[in-house]
Short mmCIF file of C-alpha atoms in Angstrom, two decimals:
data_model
loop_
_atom_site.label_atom_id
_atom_site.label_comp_id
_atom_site.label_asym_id
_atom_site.label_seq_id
_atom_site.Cartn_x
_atom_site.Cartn_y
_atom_site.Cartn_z
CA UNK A 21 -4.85 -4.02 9.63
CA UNK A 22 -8.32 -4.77 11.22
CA UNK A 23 -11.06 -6.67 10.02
CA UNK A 24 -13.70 -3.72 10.00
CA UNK A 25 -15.61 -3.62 7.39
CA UNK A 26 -15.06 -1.09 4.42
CA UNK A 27 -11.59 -2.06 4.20
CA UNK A 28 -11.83 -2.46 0.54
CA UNK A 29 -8.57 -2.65 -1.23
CA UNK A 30 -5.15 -1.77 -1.44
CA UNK A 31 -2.63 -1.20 -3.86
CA UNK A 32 1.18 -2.00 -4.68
CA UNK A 33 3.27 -0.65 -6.95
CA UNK A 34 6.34 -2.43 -9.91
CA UNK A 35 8.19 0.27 -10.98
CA UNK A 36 9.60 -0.67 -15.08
CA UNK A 37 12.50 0.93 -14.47
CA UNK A 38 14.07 -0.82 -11.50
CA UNK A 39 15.10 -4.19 -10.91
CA UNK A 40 12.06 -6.87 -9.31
CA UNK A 41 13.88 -9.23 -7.05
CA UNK A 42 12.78 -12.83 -6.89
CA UNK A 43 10.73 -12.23 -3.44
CA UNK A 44 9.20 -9.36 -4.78
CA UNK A 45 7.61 -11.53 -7.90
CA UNK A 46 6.97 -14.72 -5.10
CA UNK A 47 4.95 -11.61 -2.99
CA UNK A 48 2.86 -10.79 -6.05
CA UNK A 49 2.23 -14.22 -6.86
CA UNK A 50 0.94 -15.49 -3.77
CA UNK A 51 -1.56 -12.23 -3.89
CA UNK A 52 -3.02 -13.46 -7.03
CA UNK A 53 -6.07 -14.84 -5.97
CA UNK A 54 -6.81 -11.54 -4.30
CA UNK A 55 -6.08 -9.31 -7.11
CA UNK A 56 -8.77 -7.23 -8.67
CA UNK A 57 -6.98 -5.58 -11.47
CA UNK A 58 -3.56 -4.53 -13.11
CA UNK A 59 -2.62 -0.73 -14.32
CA UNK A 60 -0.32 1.51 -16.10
CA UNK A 61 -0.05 4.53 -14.35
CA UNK A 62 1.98 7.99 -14.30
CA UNK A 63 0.48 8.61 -11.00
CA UNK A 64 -0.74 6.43 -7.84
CA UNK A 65 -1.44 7.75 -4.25
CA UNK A 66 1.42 9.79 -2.93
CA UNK A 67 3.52 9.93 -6.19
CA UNK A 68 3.23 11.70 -9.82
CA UNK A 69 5.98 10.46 -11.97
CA UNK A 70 7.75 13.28 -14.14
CA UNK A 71 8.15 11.00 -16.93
CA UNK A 72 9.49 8.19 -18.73
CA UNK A 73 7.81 4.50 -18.72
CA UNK A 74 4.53 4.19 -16.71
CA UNK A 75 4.27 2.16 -13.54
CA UNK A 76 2.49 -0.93 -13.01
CA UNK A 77 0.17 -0.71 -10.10
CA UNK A 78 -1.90 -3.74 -8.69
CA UNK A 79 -5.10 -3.02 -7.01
CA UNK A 80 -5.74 -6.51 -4.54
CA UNK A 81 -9.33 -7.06 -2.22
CA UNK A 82 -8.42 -6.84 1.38
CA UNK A 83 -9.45 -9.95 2.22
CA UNK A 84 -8.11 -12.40 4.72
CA UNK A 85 -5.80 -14.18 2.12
CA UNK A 86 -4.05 -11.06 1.08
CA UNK A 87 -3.56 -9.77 5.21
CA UNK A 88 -1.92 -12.86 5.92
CA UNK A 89 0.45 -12.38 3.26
CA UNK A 90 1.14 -9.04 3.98
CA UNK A 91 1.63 -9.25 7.73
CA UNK A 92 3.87 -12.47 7.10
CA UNK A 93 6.09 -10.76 4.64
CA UNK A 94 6.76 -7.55 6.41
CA UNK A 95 6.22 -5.14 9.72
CA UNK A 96 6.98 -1.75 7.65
CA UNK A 97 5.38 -0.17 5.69
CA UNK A 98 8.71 1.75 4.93
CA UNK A 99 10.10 -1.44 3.84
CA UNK A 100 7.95 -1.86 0.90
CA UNK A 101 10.60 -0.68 -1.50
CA UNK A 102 12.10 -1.98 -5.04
CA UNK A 103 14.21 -4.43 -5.20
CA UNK A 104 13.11 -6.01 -2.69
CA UNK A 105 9.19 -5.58 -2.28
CA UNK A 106 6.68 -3.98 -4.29
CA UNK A 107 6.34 -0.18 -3.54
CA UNK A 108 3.86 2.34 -2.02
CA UNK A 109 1.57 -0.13 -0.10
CA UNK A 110 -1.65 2.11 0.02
CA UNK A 111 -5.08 1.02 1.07
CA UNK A 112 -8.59 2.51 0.22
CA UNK A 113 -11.96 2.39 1.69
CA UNK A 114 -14.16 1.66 -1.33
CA UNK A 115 -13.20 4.62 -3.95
CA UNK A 116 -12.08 6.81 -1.07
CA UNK A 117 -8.08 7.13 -0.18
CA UNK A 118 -7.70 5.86 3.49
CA UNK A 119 -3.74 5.11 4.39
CA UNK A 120 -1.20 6.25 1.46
CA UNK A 121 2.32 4.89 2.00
CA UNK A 122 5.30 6.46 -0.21
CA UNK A 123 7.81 3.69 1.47
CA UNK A 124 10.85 5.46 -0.19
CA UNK A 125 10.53 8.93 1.02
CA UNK A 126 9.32 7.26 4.41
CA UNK A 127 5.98 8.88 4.75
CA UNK A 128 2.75 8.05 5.01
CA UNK A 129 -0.69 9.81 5.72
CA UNK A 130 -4.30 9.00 6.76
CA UNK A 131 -7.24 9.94 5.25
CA UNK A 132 -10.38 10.10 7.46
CA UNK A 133 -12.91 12.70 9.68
CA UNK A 134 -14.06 9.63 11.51
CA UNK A 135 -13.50 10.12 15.50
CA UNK A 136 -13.37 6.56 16.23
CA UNK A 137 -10.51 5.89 13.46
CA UNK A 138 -8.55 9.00 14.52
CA UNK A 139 -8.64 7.93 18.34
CA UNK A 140 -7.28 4.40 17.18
CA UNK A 141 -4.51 6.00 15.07
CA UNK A 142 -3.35 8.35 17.90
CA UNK A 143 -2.87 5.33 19.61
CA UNK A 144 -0.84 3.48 18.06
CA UNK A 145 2.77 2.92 19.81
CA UNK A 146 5.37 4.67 18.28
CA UNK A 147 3.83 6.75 15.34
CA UNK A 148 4.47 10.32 14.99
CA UNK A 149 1.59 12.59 14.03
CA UNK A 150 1.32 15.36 12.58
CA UNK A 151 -2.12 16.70 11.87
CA UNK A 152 -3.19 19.61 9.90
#
């Protein structure tokens, strides 16, 4: 996660209908100070539920505070799965979809037309692409 500007805000999702382990709720917690507002939701990047209870997604700044946190609690995006962590960290540049993570189907996708960005994704060690 780089410190460019635009970086905006991400997302992680609490699904009601699965279990929250303790280091999942100690995750949230110390993103608190970065978050920016708590939803309900039948749908979030990368996932429509097909019914049942909504799902609680938290939208956090991407500030320094919450990329320490994130960096210190896990490598993967792929590991950001229920029980264990929250689910589906996404991030978005301003109102605009930028990386969207569905960690339990272990795929992700980036959104962007910008050169320099797709250049640094390319190369990036170890990441399969495959671009439309």
């Amino acid at each position: 996660m780089s410190d460019k500007p635009g970086m905006g805000q991400f997302i992680l999702v609490v699904r009601k209908d699965l279990f929250l382990s303790f280091q999942a709720k100690l995750v949230l917690s110390r993103l608190s100070d970065s978050l920016i507002a708590i939803r309900e939701q039948f749908e979030w990047p990368g996932t429509i539920l097909g019914g049942g209870e909504p799902a609680i997604v938290c939208y956090f700044k991407t500030d320094n505070h919450a990329k320490k946190i994130l960096k210190e609690v896990s490598n993967s995006l792929y590991s950001w799965v229920q029980p264990d962590l929250p689910e589906d960290l996404s991030f978005m540049k301003g109102n605009n979809l930028w990386l969207v993570n569905t960690s339990h189907e272990s795929e992700s996708y980036f959104v962007t037309e910008e050169k320099e960005e797709l250049e640094e994704i390319l190369g990036i060690r170890n990441i399969k692409i495959k671009q439309k």
